[in-house]
CSV table of C-alpha atoms in Angstrom, one decimal:
chain,number,residue,atom,x,y,z
A,1,MET,CA,-0.1,0.0,0.0
A,2,LYS,CA,2.9,2.3,1.1
A,3,LYS,CA,4.7,1.5,-2.4
A,4,THR,CA,1.6,2.4,-4.4
A,5,SER,CA,1.4,5.8,-2.3
A,6,LYS,CA,5.0,6.6,-3.0
A,7,ALA,CA,4.6,5.7,-6.7
A,8,ALA,CA,1.6,8.0,-7.1
A,9,GLU,CA,3.7,10.9,-5.3
A,10,ALA,CA,6.6,10.3,-7.6
A,11,ARG,CA,4.3,10.4,-10.7
A,12,LEU,CA,2.7,13.7,-9.6
A,13,GLY,CA,6.0,15.2,-8.9
A,14,TYR,CA,7.2,14.3,-12.4
A,15,LEU,CA,4.0,15.8,-13.9
A,16,LEU,CA,4.3,18.9,-12.0
A,17,ILE,CA,8.1,19.4,-13.2
A,18,ALA,CA,7.3,18.4,-16.6
A,19,PRO,CA,6.3,22.0,-17.9
A,20,SER,CA,9.5,23.4,-16.4
A,21,LEU,CA,11.6,20.7,-18.1
A,22,ALA,CA,9.7,21.2,-21.4
A,23,LEU,CA,10.4,24.8,-21.2
A,24,ILE,CA,14.0,24.5,-20.4
A,25,ALA,CA,14.5,22.0,-23.3
A,26,ALA,CA,12.8,24.6,-25.8
A,27,VAL,CA,14.4,27.8,-24.8
A,28,ILE,CA,18.1,26.2,-23.6
A,29,VAL,CA,18.8,22.8,-24.9
A,30,TYR,CA,17.3,22.9,-28.3
A,31,PRO,CA,19.0,26.2,-29.4
A,32,LEU,CA,22.3,25.0,-27.8
A,33,PHE,CA,22.5,21.8,-29.7
A,34,TYR,CA,21.1,23.3,-32.9
A,35,ASN,CA,23.9,25.8,-32.7
A,36,ILE,CA,26.5,23.1,-32.3
A,37,TRP,CA,25.1,21.2,-35.3
A,38,LEU,CA,25.2,24.3,-37.4
A,39,SER,CA,28.9,24.8,-36.5
A,40,PHE,CA,29.6,21.4,-38.5
A,41,ASN,CA,27.6,22.6,-41.4
A,42,HIS,CA,27.9,25.1,-44.5
A,43,VAL,CA,24.6,26.6,-43.9
A,44,SER,CA,22.6,27.5,-47.1
A,45,LEU,CA,21.1,30.7,-47.4
A,46,ASN,CA,18.2,29.3,-49.5
A,47,PRO,CA,15.7,27.7,-47.2
A,48,ARG,CA,14.9,25.3,-50.0
A,49,LYS,CA,18.4,23.9,-50.0
A,50,PRO,CA,19.8,21.7,-47.4
A,51,SER,CA,22.8,22.6,-45.6
A,52,LYS,CA,26.0,20.8,-46.4
A,53,PHE,CA,27.8,18.8,-43.5
A,54,ILE,CA,31.5,19.7,-43.6
A,55,GLY,CA,32.8,18.3,-40.3
A,56,PHE,CA,35.4,20.4,-38.7
A,57,GLY,CA,35.8,22.7,-41.6
A,58,ASN,CA,34.4,25.7,-40.1
A,59,TYR,CA,36.8,25.2,-37.0
A,60,LYS,CA,39.9,24.7,-39.3
A,61,SER,CA,38.9,28.1,-41.1
A,62,LEU,CA,38.6,29.7,-37.5
A,63,ILE,CA,42.1,28.3,-36.5
A,64,LEU,CA,43.8,29.7,-39.6
A,65,ASP,CA,41.7,33.2,-39.4
A,66,GLY,CA,44.0,35.8,-38.0
A,67,SER,CA,41.0,38.3,-37.6
A,68,PHE,CA,39.5,35.8,-35.2
A,69,TRP,CA,42.7,35.6,-32.9
A,70,HIS,CA,42.9,39.4,-33.1
A,71,SER,CA,39.3,39.8,-31.9
A,72,ILE,CA,40.0,37.4,-29.0
A,73,ALA,CA,43.1,39.4,-28.0
A,74,VAL,CA,41.2,42.7,-28.1
A,75,THR,CA,38.5,41.1,-26.2
A,76,LEU,CA,40.7,39.8,-23.5
A,77,ILE,CA,42.5,43.5,-23.0
A,78,TYR,CA,38.8,44.9,-23.0
A,79,ALA,CA,37.5,42.3,-20.7
A,80,ILE,CA,40.4,42.4,-18.1
A,81,ILE,CA,40.9,46.2,-17.9
A,82,THR,CA,37.1,46.9,-17.4
A,83,VAL,CA,36.6,44.2,-14.8
A,84,VAL,CA,39.7,45.3,-12.8
A,85,GLY,CA,38.7,48.9,-13.2
A,86,ALA,CA,35.0,48.6,-12.2
A,87,THR,CA,36.0,46.3,-9.3
A,88,VAL,CA,38.5,48.7,-7.8
A,89,ILE,CA,36.4,51.8,-8.2
A,90,GLY,CA,33.3,50.1,-7.1
A,91,LEU,CA,35.3,48.8,-4.0
A,92,TYR,CA,36.7,52.2,-3.1
A,93,ALA,CA,33.2,53.8,-3.5
A,94,ALA,CA,31.7,51.2,-1.3
A,95,LEU,CA,34.3,51.7,1.6
A,96,LEU,CA,33.9,55.6,1.1
A,97,LEU,CA,30.1,55.4,1.5
A,98,ASN,CA,30.0,52.9,4.1
A,99,GLN,CA,31.4,55.7,6.5
A,100,LYS,CA,28.9,57.9,8.4
A,101,MET,CA,28.7,61.4,6.7
A,102,LYS,CA,26.2,64.0,5.8
A,103,GLY,CA,24.4,63.4,2.6
A,104,ARG,CA,25.4,59.7,2.4
A,105,ARG,CA,22.0,58.6,1.0
A,106,LEU,CA,22.1,61.1,-1.8
A,107,TYR,CA,25.5,60.1,-2.9
A,108,ARG,CA,24.6,56.5,-3.0
A,109,SER,CA,21.7,57.4,-5.1
A,110,VAL,CA,23.7,59.8,-7.6
A,111,ILE,CA,26.3,56.9,-8.0
A,112,LEU,CA,23.5,54.5,-9.3
A,113,LEU,CA,22.4,57.0,-12.0
A,114,PRO,CA,24.9,55.5,-15.0
A,115,TYR,CA,23.4,51.9,-14.0
A,116,VAL,CA,19.8,52.9,-14.1
A,117,ALA,CA,19.7,55.1,-17.1
A,118,PRO,CA,18.9,53.4,-20.7
A,119,VAL,CA,21.9,52.4,-22.5
A,120,ILE,CA,20.9,54.1,-25.8
A,121,SER,CA,20.6,57.5,-24.0
A,122,LEU,CA,24.1,57.1,-22.4
A,123,VAL,CA,25.6,56.1,-25.8
A,124,PHE,CA,23.9,59.1,-27.5
A,125,ILE,CA,25.5,61.4,-24.7
A,126,TRP,CA,28.8,59.9,-24.9
A,127,LYS,CA,28.8,60.2,-28.6
A,128,TYR,CA,28.1,63.7,-28.4
A,129,MET,CA,30.8,64.5,-25.8
A,130,PHE,CA,33.4,62.6,-27.7
A,131,ASN,CA,32.8,63.8,-31.0
A,132,PRO,CA,36.1,65.1,-32.5
A,133,ALA,CA,34.7,68.3,-34.0
A,134,TYR,CA,32.4,69.7,-31.4
A,135,GLY,CA,32.7,67.4,-28.3
A,136,ILE,CA,33.5,68.8,-25.1
A,137,VAL,CA,36.2,66.3,-24.1
A,138,ASN,CA,38.4,67.2,-26.9
A,139,ASP,CA,37.8,70.8,-26.1
A,140,VAL,CA,38.9,70.5,-22.7
A,141,LEU,CA,41.8,68.1,-23.1
A,142,VAL,CA,43.2,70.2,-26.3
A,143,ASP,CA,42.1,73.7,-26.1
A,144,GLN,CA,41.6,74.1,-22.2
A,145,LEU,CA,44.1,72.2,-20.5
A,146,HIS,CA,46.5,71.4,-23.4
A,147,LEU,CA,47.1,67.9,-22.3
A,148,LEU,CA,46.8,66.6,-25.9
A,149,SER,CA,48.5,68.3,-28.9
A,150,HIS,CA,45.6,67.5,-31.4
A,151,ARG,CA,42.1,66.4,-31.3
A,152,ILE,CA,41.4,62.6,-31.2
A,153,ASP,CA,38.7,60.9,-33.1
A,154,TRP,CA,37.6,58.7,-30.2
A,155,LEU,CA,34.6,57.4,-32.1
A,156,ASP,CA,36.3,56.2,-35.2
A,157,SER,CA,40.0,55.4,-34.5
A,158,ALA,CA,41.2,51.9,-33.5
A,159,SER,CA,43.1,52.9,-30.3
A,160,GLY,CA,41.0,55.8,-29.2
A,161,SER,CA,37.7,53.9,-29.7
A,162,LEU,CA,39.0,51.0,-27.8
A,163,TRP,CA,39.8,53.3,-24.7
A,164,LEU,CA,36.4,54.9,-25.1
A,165,VAL,CA,34.4,51.7,-24.8
A,166,ILE,CA,36.7,50.7,-21.8
A,167,ILE,CA,35.9,54.0,-20.0
A,168,PHE,CA,32.3,53.8,-20.8
A,169,ASP,CA,31.9,50.4,-19.7
A,170,ILE,CA,33.8,51.1,-16.3
A,171,TRP,CA,31.6,54.2,-15.8
A,172,HIS,CA,28.4,52.6,-16.8
A,173,LEU,CA,28.6,49.4,-14.6
A,174,PHE,CA,30.9,50.3,-11.7
A,175,PRO,CA,27.6,51.0,-9.6
A,176,PHE,CA,26.7,47.6,-9.8
A,177,THR,CA,29.8,46.4,-8.1
A,178,PHE,CA,29.4,49.3,-5.6
A,179,MET,CA,26.0,48.2,-4.8
A,180,MET,CA,26.9,44.5,-4.3
A,181,ILE,CA,29.9,45.2,-2.1
A,182,LEU,CA,28.1,48.0,-0.1
A,183,ALA,CA,25.2,45.7,0.8
A,184,LYS,CA,27.8,42.9,2.0
A,185,MET,CA,29.5,45.5,4.0
A,186,GLN,CA,26.3,46.4,5.7
A,187,SER,CA,25.9,42.9,7.0
A,188,ILE,CA,29.2,42.8,8.7
A,189,ASP,CA,29.0,42.5,12.4
A,190,GLU,CA,29.9,45.8,14.1
A,191,SER,CA,31.2,44.1,17.2
A,192,MET,CA,34.0,42.8,15.1
A,193,TYR,CA,35.2,46.2,14.4
A,194,GLU,CA,34.7,47.4,18.1
A,195,ALA,CA,36.7,44.5,19.3
A,196,ALA,CA,39.5,45.4,16.9
A,197,SER,CA,39.3,49.1,18.0
A,198,ILE,CA,39.8,47.8,21.8
A,199,ASP,CA,42.8,46.0,20.7
A,200,GLY,CA,44.3,49.1,18.9
A,201,ALA,CA,43.9,48.0,15.4
A,202,THR,CA,44.4,50.8,12.8
A,203,PRO,CA,41.7,51.5,10.1
A,204,TRP,CA,43.9,49.8,7.6
A,205,ARG,CA,44.2,46.6,9.9
A,206,LYS,CA,40.4,46.5,10.1
A,207,LEU,CA,40.1,46.8,6.3
A,208,TRP,CA,42.7,44.0,5.8
A,209,HIS,CA,41.7,41.6,8.5
A,210,ILE,CA,37.9,42.0,8.8
A,211,THR,CA,36.4,44.0,5.7
A,212,LEU,CA,38.3,42.2,2.9
A,213,PRO,CA,37.8,38.6,4.1
A,214,GLU,CA,34.2,39.2,4.7
A,215,ILE,CA,33.7,40.4,1.1
A,216,LYS,CA,36.0,38.4,-0.6
A,217,PHE,CA,33.4,35.9,-2.1
A,218,VAL,CA,31.1,38.8,-3.4
A,219,VAL,CA,34.0,40.3,-4.9
A,220,ALA,CA,35.2,37.1,-6.5
A,221,SER,CA,31.7,36.5,-7.8
A,222,LEU,CA,31.4,39.8,-9.3
A,223,VAL,CA,34.7,39.5,-11.1
A,224,VAL,CA,33.8,36.0,-12.5
A,225,LEU,CA,30.3,37.3,-13.5
A,226,ARG,CA,31.6,40.5,-15.1
A,227,PHE,CA,34.4,38.7,-17.0
A,228,ILE,CA,31.9,36.5,-18.6
A,229,TRP,CA,29.4,39.5,-19.4
A,230,ASN,CA,32.2,41.5,-20.9
A,231,PHE,CA,33.8,38.8,-22.7
A,232,TYR,CA,30.5,38.5,-24.6
A,233,LYS,CA,29.8,42.2,-24.7
A,234,PHE,CA,28.3,43.5,-28.0
A,235,ASP,CA,25.4,46.2,-27.6
A,236,GLU,CA,27.4,49.1,-26.0
A,237,ILE,CA,30.6,48.7,-28.0
A,238,TYR,CA,28.8,48.3,-31.3
A,239,LEU,CA,26.6,51.3,-30.7
A,240,LEU,CA,29.5,53.5,-29.5
A,241,SER,CA,32.0,52.6,-32.2
A,242,LYS,CA,32.2,50.1,-35.3
A,243,GLN,CA,36.1,50.1,-34.9
A,244,VAL,CA,36.6,47.9,-31.8
A,245,PRO,CA,36.6,44.4,-33.3
A,246,VAL,CA,35.8,42.4,-29.9
A,247,VAL,CA,34.7,38.7,-30.5
A,248,GLY,CA,30.9,39.9,-30.1
A,249,VAL,CA,31.2,42.5,-33.0
A,250,TYR,CA,33.3,39.8,-35.1
A,251,THR,CA,30.6,37.1,-34.6
A,252,TYR,CA,27.9,39.6,-35.6
A,253,MET,CA,29.7,40.5,-38.7
A,254,THR,CA,30.4,37.0,-39.6
A,255,ALA,CA,26.7,36.0,-39.3
A,256,PHE,CA,25.0,39.1,-40.5
A,257,SER,CA,27.6,40.9,-43.1
A,258,THR,CA,29.0,37.9,-44.8
A,259,TYR,CA,26.2,35.4,-44.1
A,260,ASN,CA,28.3,32.6,-42.8
A,261,TYR,CA,26.2,31.1,-40.4
A,262,GLY,CA,28.1,28.0,-39.8
A,263,LEU,CA,31.3,29.9,-39.1
A,264,ALA,CA,29.6,32.1,-36.7
A,265,SER,CA,28.1,29.3,-34.9
A,266,ALA,CA,31.7,27.7,-34.6
A,267,ILE,CA,32.9,31.1,-33.1
A,268,THR,CA,30.2,30.8,-30.5
A,269,VAL,CA,30.9,27.3,-29.7
A,270,SER,CA,34.6,27.9,-29.4
A,271,LEU,CA,34.0,30.9,-27.1
A,272,PHE,CA,31.9,28.8,-24.7
A,273,VAL,CA,34.7,26.1,-24.4
A,274,LEU,CA,37.3,28.9,-23.9
A,275,VAL,CA,35.3,30.9,-21.4
A,276,MET,CA,34.2,27.8,-19.3
A,277,ALA,CA,37.9,26.7,-19.4
A,278,LEU,CA,39.0,30.1,-18.0
A,279,VAL,CA,36.2,30.4,-15.4
A,280,LEU,CA,37.1,26.9,-14.1
A,281,VAL,CA,40.7,27.9,-13.8
A,282,ILE,CA,39.9,31.0,-12.0
A,283,VAL,CA,37.7,29.4,-9.6
A,284,ARG,CA,39.8,26.4,-8.7
A,285,LYS,CA,43.4,28.0,-8.8
A,286,VAL,CA,42.8,31.6,-7.9
A,287,ILE,CA,39.6,31.9,-6.0
A,288,LYS,CA,39.8,28.4,-4.5
A,289,TRP,CA,36.0,27.9,-4.0
Protein backbone atom coordinates (compact mmCIF):
# COMPACT_ATOMS: atom_id res chain seq x y z
CA MET A 1 0.00 0.00 0.00
CA LYS A 2 2.87 2.34 0.94
CA LYS A 3 4.70 1.50 -2.31
CA THR A 4 1.61 2.39 -4.34
CA SER A 5 1.29 5.70 -2.50
CA LYS A 6 4.97 6.60 -3.05
CA ALA A 7 4.74 5.69 -6.74
CA ALA A 8 1.70 7.95 -7.11
CA GLU A 9 3.54 10.80 -5.37
CA ALA A 10 6.53 10.30 -7.68
CA ARG A 11 4.28 10.41 -10.78
CA LEU A 12 2.65 13.58 -9.46
CA GLY A 13 6.10 15.11 -8.93
CA TYR A 14 7.16 14.27 -12.48
CA LEU A 15 3.93 15.77 -13.83
CA LEU A 16 4.47 18.98 -11.85
CA ILE A 17 8.02 19.55 -13.08
CA ALA A 18 7.29 18.42 -16.65
CA PRO A 19 6.24 21.93 -17.89
CA SER A 20 9.46 23.42 -16.48
CA LEU A 21 11.58 20.73 -18.11
CA ALA A 22 9.78 21.21 -21.42
CA LEU A 23 10.36 24.98 -21.22
CA ILE A 24 14.07 24.52 -20.45
CA ALA A 25 14.42 22.06 -23.33
CA ALA A 26 12.68 24.48 -25.71
CA VAL A 27 14.55 27.68 -24.86
CA ILE A 28 17.97 26.37 -23.74
CA VAL A 29 18.75 22.78 -24.78
CA TYR A 30 17.36 22.87 -28.34
CA PRO A 31 19.07 26.19 -29.36
CA LEU A 32 22.33 24.99 -27.79
CA PHE A 33 22.47 21.70 -29.68
CA TYR A 34 21.12 23.28 -32.88
CA ASN A 35 23.95 25.84 -32.73
CA ILE A 36 26.49 23.04 -32.30
CA TRP A 37 24.98 21.22 -35.27
CA LEU A 38 25.18 24.36 -37.43
CA SER A 39 28.87 24.73 -36.59
CA PHE A 40 29.54 21.49 -38.51
CA ASN A 41 27.67 22.62 -41.61
CA HIS A 42 27.96 25.08 -44.46
CA VAL A 43 24.58 26.67 -43.94
CA SER A 44 22.65 27.39 -47.12
CA LEU A 45 21.02 30.83 -47.39
CA ASN A 46 18.26 29.30 -49.51
CA PRO A 47 15.74 27.64 -47.16
CA ARG A 48 14.80 25.24 -49.97
CA LYS A 49 18.34 23.88 -50.16
CA PRO A 50 19.72 21.74 -47.34
CA SER A 51 22.89 22.69 -45.47
CA LYS A 52 26.06 20.80 -46.36
CA PHE A 53 27.81 18.82 -43.61
CA ILE A 54 31.53 19.72 -43.62
CA GLY A 55 32.69 18.24 -40.31
CA PHE A 56 35.35 20.37 -38.63
CA GLY A 57 35.74 22.61 -41.70
CA ASN A 58 34.45 25.72 -39.94
CA TYR A 59 36.75 25.11 -36.97
CA LYS A 60 39.77 24.68 -39.28
CA SER A 61 38.90 27.98 -41.01
CA LEU A 62 38.59 29.63 -37.61
CA ILE A 63 42.02 28.46 -36.42
CA LEU A 64 43.64 29.87 -39.58
CA ASP A 65 41.71 33.15 -39.38
CA GLY A 66 43.99 35.92 -38.07
CA SER A 67 41.04 38.28 -37.58
CA PHE A 68 39.49 35.86 -35.13
CA TRP A 69 42.61 35.70 -32.95
CA HIS A 70 42.94 39.48 -33.14
CA SER A 71 39.36 39.81 -31.87
CA ILE A 72 40.16 37.39 -29.03
CA ALA A 73 43.18 39.51 -28.01
CA VAL A 74 41.15 42.75 -28.13
CA THR A 75 38.36 41.13 -26.13
CA LEU A 76 40.76 39.92 -23.44
CA ILE A 77 42.26 43.43 -23.12
CA TYR A 78 38.78 44.93 -22.93
CA ALA A 79 37.44 42.38 -20.43
CA ILE A 80 40.45 42.42 -18.07
CA ILE A 81 40.78 46.23 -17.90
CA THR A 82 37.05 46.83 -17.46
CA VAL A 83 36.63 44.15 -14.80
CA VAL A 84 39.64 45.35 -12.80
CA GLY A 85 38.67 49.01 -13.21
CA ALA A 86 35.02 48.56 -12.24
CA THR A 87 35.93 46.34 -9.27
CA VAL A 88 38.54 48.74 -7.86
CA ILE A 89 36.34 51.83 -8.29
CA GLY A 90 33.26 50.04 -6.95
CA LEU A 91 35.20 48.78 -3.92
CA TYR A 92 36.63 52.23 -3.21
CA ALA A 93 33.20 53.87 -3.51
CA ALA A 94 31.65 51.25 -1.22
CA LEU A 95 34.37 51.75 1.41
CA LEU A 96 33.93 55.52 1.22
CA LEU A 97 30.13 55.56 1.38
CA ASN A 98 29.99 52.93 4.10
CA GLN A 99 31.30 55.61 6.45
CA LYS A 100 28.94 57.88 8.36
CA MET A 101 28.76 61.24 6.60
CA LYS A 102 26.27 63.96 5.82
CA GLY A 103 24.32 63.37 2.60
CA ARG A 104 25.37 59.72 2.36
CA ARG A 105 22.02 58.58 0.93
CA LEU A 106 22.13 61.26 -1.75
CA TYR A 107 25.66 60.25 -2.80
CA ARG A 108 24.65 56.58 -2.97
CA SER A 109 21.69 57.46 -5.20
CA VAL A 110 23.75 59.66 -7.52
CA ILE A 111 26.33 56.90 -8.02
CA LEU A 112 23.61 54.55 -9.28
CA LEU A 113 22.46 56.92 -12.05
CA PRO A 114 24.78 55.57 -14.81
CA TYR A 115 23.56 52.04 -14.09
CA VAL A 116 19.82 52.75 -14.10
CA ALA A 117 19.77 55.08 -17.13
CA PRO A 118 18.86 53.53 -20.53
CA VAL A 119 21.92 52.42 -22.46
CA ILE A 120 20.83 54.08 -25.70
CA SER A 121 20.56 57.50 -24.03
CA LEU A 122 24.00 57.09 -22.44
CA VAL A 123 25.53 56.10 -25.78
CA PHE A 124 23.96 59.14 -27.46
CA ILE A 125 25.38 61.51 -24.81
CA TRP A 126 28.84 59.93 -24.96
CA LYS A 127 28.98 60.09 -28.76
CA TYR A 128 28.12 63.79 -28.53
CA MET A 129 30.70 64.43 -25.80
CA PHE A 130 33.51 62.60 -27.63
CA ASN A 131 32.76 63.96 -31.08
CA PRO A 132 36.11 65.09 -32.58
CA ALA A 133 34.67 68.33 -34.03
CA TYR A 134 32.44 69.77 -31.31
CA GLY A 135 32.69 67.37 -28.32
CA ILE A 136 33.48 68.81 -24.93
CA VAL A 137 36.17 66.16 -24.18
CA ASN A 138 38.50 67.23 -26.99
CA ASP A 139 37.74 70.86 -26.25
CA VAL A 140 38.85 70.49 -22.61
CA LEU A 141 41.86 68.20 -23.23
CA VAL A 142 43.23 70.09 -26.24
CA ASP A 143 42.06 73.72 -26.10
CA GLN A 144 41.54 74.31 -22.37
CA LEU A 145 44.09 72.11 -20.52
CA HIS A 146 46.51 71.51 -23.45
CA LEU A 147 47.04 67.89 -22.33
CA LEU A 148 46.82 66.67 -25.94
CA SER A 149 48.51 68.21 -28.96
CA HIS A 150 45.62 67.47 -31.31
CA ARG A 151 42.01 66.35 -31.27
CA ILE A 152 41.42 62.59 -31.15
CA ASP A 153 38.68 60.88 -33.09
CA TRP A 154 37.58 58.72 -30.18
CA LEU A 155 34.68 57.24 -32.14
CA ASP A 156 36.46 56.18 -35.31
CA SER A 157 40.12 55.42 -34.51
CA ALA A 158 41.33 51.95 -33.53
CA SER A 159 43.19 52.89 -30.32
CA GLY A 160 40.97 55.83 -29.28
CA SER A 161 37.71 53.89 -29.69
CA LEU A 162 39.03 50.96 -27.67
CA TRP A 163 39.77 53.26 -24.72
CA LEU A 164 36.44 54.97 -25.21
CA VAL A 165 34.45 51.74 -24.83
CA ILE A 166 36.62 50.68 -21.87
CA ILE A 167 36.00 53.95 -20.01
CA PHE A 168 32.30 53.80 -20.88
CA ASP A 169 31.90 50.27 -19.53
CA ILE A 170 33.70 51.05 -16.26
CA TRP A 171 31.65 54.22 -15.76
CA HIS A 172 28.38 52.51 -16.69
CA LEU A 173 28.70 49.32 -14.65
CA PHE A 174 30.87 50.11 -11.62
CA PRO A 175 27.69 51.13 -9.67
CA PHE A 176 26.57 47.49 -9.81
CA THR A 177 29.84 46.42 -8.16
CA PHE A 178 29.48 49.26 -5.65
CA MET A 179 25.93 48.20 -4.77
CA MET A 180 26.79 44.52 -4.23
CA ILE A 181 29.89 45.21 -2.13
CA LEU A 182 28.13 47.86 -0.05
CA ALA A 183 25.23 45.48 0.66
CA LYS A 184 27.70 42.89 1.97
CA MET A 185 29.54 45.49 4.05
CA GLN A 186 26.27 46.48 5.70
CA SER A 187 25.87 42.91 6.97
CA ILE A 188 29.28 42.72 8.70
CA ASP A 189 28.88 42.50 12.47
CA GLU A 190 29.86 45.83 14.07
CA SER A 191 31.13 44.02 17.18
CA MET A 192 34.10 42.79 15.11
CA TYR A 193 35.20 46.37 14.45
CA GLU A 194 34.57 47.33 18.09
CA ALA A 195 36.74 44.44 19.32
CA ALA A 196 39.46 45.43 16.85
CA SER A 197 39.33 49.03 18.09
CA ILE A 198 39.75 47.86 21.69
CA ASP A 199 42.86 45.91 20.57
CA GLY A 200 44.23 49.09 18.99
CA ALA A 201 43.79 48.10 15.34
CA THR A 202 44.27 50.87 12.78
CA PRO A 203 41.70 51.49 9.99
CA TRP A 204 44.05 49.78 7.53
CA ARG A 205 44.27 46.63 9.71
CA LYS A 206 40.47 46.59 10.08
CA LEU A 207 40.17 46.75 6.31
CA TRP A 208 42.77 44.03 5.72
CA HIS A 209 41.74 41.58 8.48
CA ILE A 210 37.97 42.13 8.73
CA THR A 211 36.40 43.89 5.74
CA LEU A 212 38.27 42.23 2.88
CA PRO A 213 37.92 38.65 4.21
CA GLU A 214 34.18 39.24 4.73
CA ILE A 215 33.55 40.55 1.21
CA LYS A 216 36.00 38.37 -0.72
CA PHE A 217 33.40 35.91 -2.02
CA VAL A 218 31.14 38.73 -3.21
CA VAL A 219 34.07 40.39 -4.99
CA ALA A 220 35.15 37.05 -6.49
CA SER A 221 31.61 36.40 -7.76
CA LEU A 222 31.47 39.85 -9.30
CA VAL A 223 34.82 39.37 -11.02
CA VAL A 224 33.81 36.03 -12.54
CA LEU A 225 30.37 37.23 -13.64
CA ARG A 226 31.65 40.52 -15.04
CA PHE A 227 34.38 38.72 -16.95
CA ILE A 228 31.80 36.45 -18.58
CA TRP A 229 29.47 39.36 -19.37
CA ASN A 230 32.22 41.55 -20.80
CA PHE A 231 33.78 38.76 -22.81
CA TYR A 232 30.53 38.50 -24.76
CA LYS A 233 29.75 42.24 -24.72
CA PHE A 234 28.29 43.51 -27.99
CA ASP A 235 25.55 46.12 -27.72
CA GLU A 236 27.32 49.05 -26.03
CA ILE A 237 30.50 48.56 -28.05
CA TYR A 238 28.73 48.30 -31.39
CA LEU A 239 26.58 51.34 -30.65
CA LEU A 240 29.55 53.48 -29.59
CA SER A 241 32.02 52.57 -32.32
CA LYS A 242 32.40 50.18 -35.25
CA GLN A 243 36.20 50.20 -34.83
CA VAL A 244 36.51 47.89 -31.81
CA PRO A 245 36.70 44.31 -33.11
CA VAL A 246 35.78 42.46 -29.94
CA VAL A 247 34.65 38.92 -30.49
CA GLY A 248 30.96 39.79 -30.10
CA VAL A 249 31.19 42.29 -32.96
CA TYR A 250 33.29 39.86 -35.00
CA THR A 251 30.67 37.14 -34.58
CA TYR A 252 27.87 39.53 -35.54
CA MET A 253 29.70 40.65 -38.67
CA THR A 254 30.44 37.04 -39.62
CA ALA A 255 26.80 36.04 -39.24
CA PHE A 256 24.98 39.08 -40.65
CA SER A 257 27.48 40.76 -42.99
CA THR A 258 29.07 37.75 -44.69
CA TYR A 259 26.09 35.46 -43.89
CA ASN A 260 28.42 32.63 -42.89
CA TYR A 261 26.17 31.15 -40.21
CA GLY A 262 28.16 27.94 -39.89
CA LEU A 263 31.39 29.81 -39.12
CA ALA A 264 29.53 32.14 -36.72
CA SER A 265 28.16 29.10 -34.89
CA ALA A 266 31.68 27.64 -34.68
CA ILE A 267 32.85 30.93 -33.11
CA THR A 268 30.16 30.82 -30.43
CA VAL A 269 30.88 27.17 -29.61
CA SER A 270 34.63 27.88 -29.38
CA LEU A 271 34.00 30.88 -27.13
CA PHE A 272 31.79 28.83 -24.85
CA VAL A 273 34.55 26.25 -24.40
CA LEU A 274 37.23 28.93 -23.95
CA VAL A 275 35.28 30.96 -21.37
CA MET A 276 34.23 27.88 -19.42
CA ALA A 277 37.88 26.75 -19.26
CA LEU A 278 39.00 30.21 -18.07
CA VAL A 279 36.27 30.38 -15.43
CA LEU A 280 37.08 26.89 -14.12
CA VAL A 281 40.77 27.80 -13.84
CA ILE A 282 39.95 31.07 -12.04
CA VAL A 283 37.53 29.37 -9.65
CA ARG A 284 39.81 26.42 -8.82
CA LYS A 285 43.28 27.97 -8.88
CA VAL A 286 42.75 31.62 -7.98
CA ILE A 287 39.58 31.93 -5.95
CA LYS A 288 39.79 28.34 -4.59
CA TRP A 289 36.09 27.87 -3.98
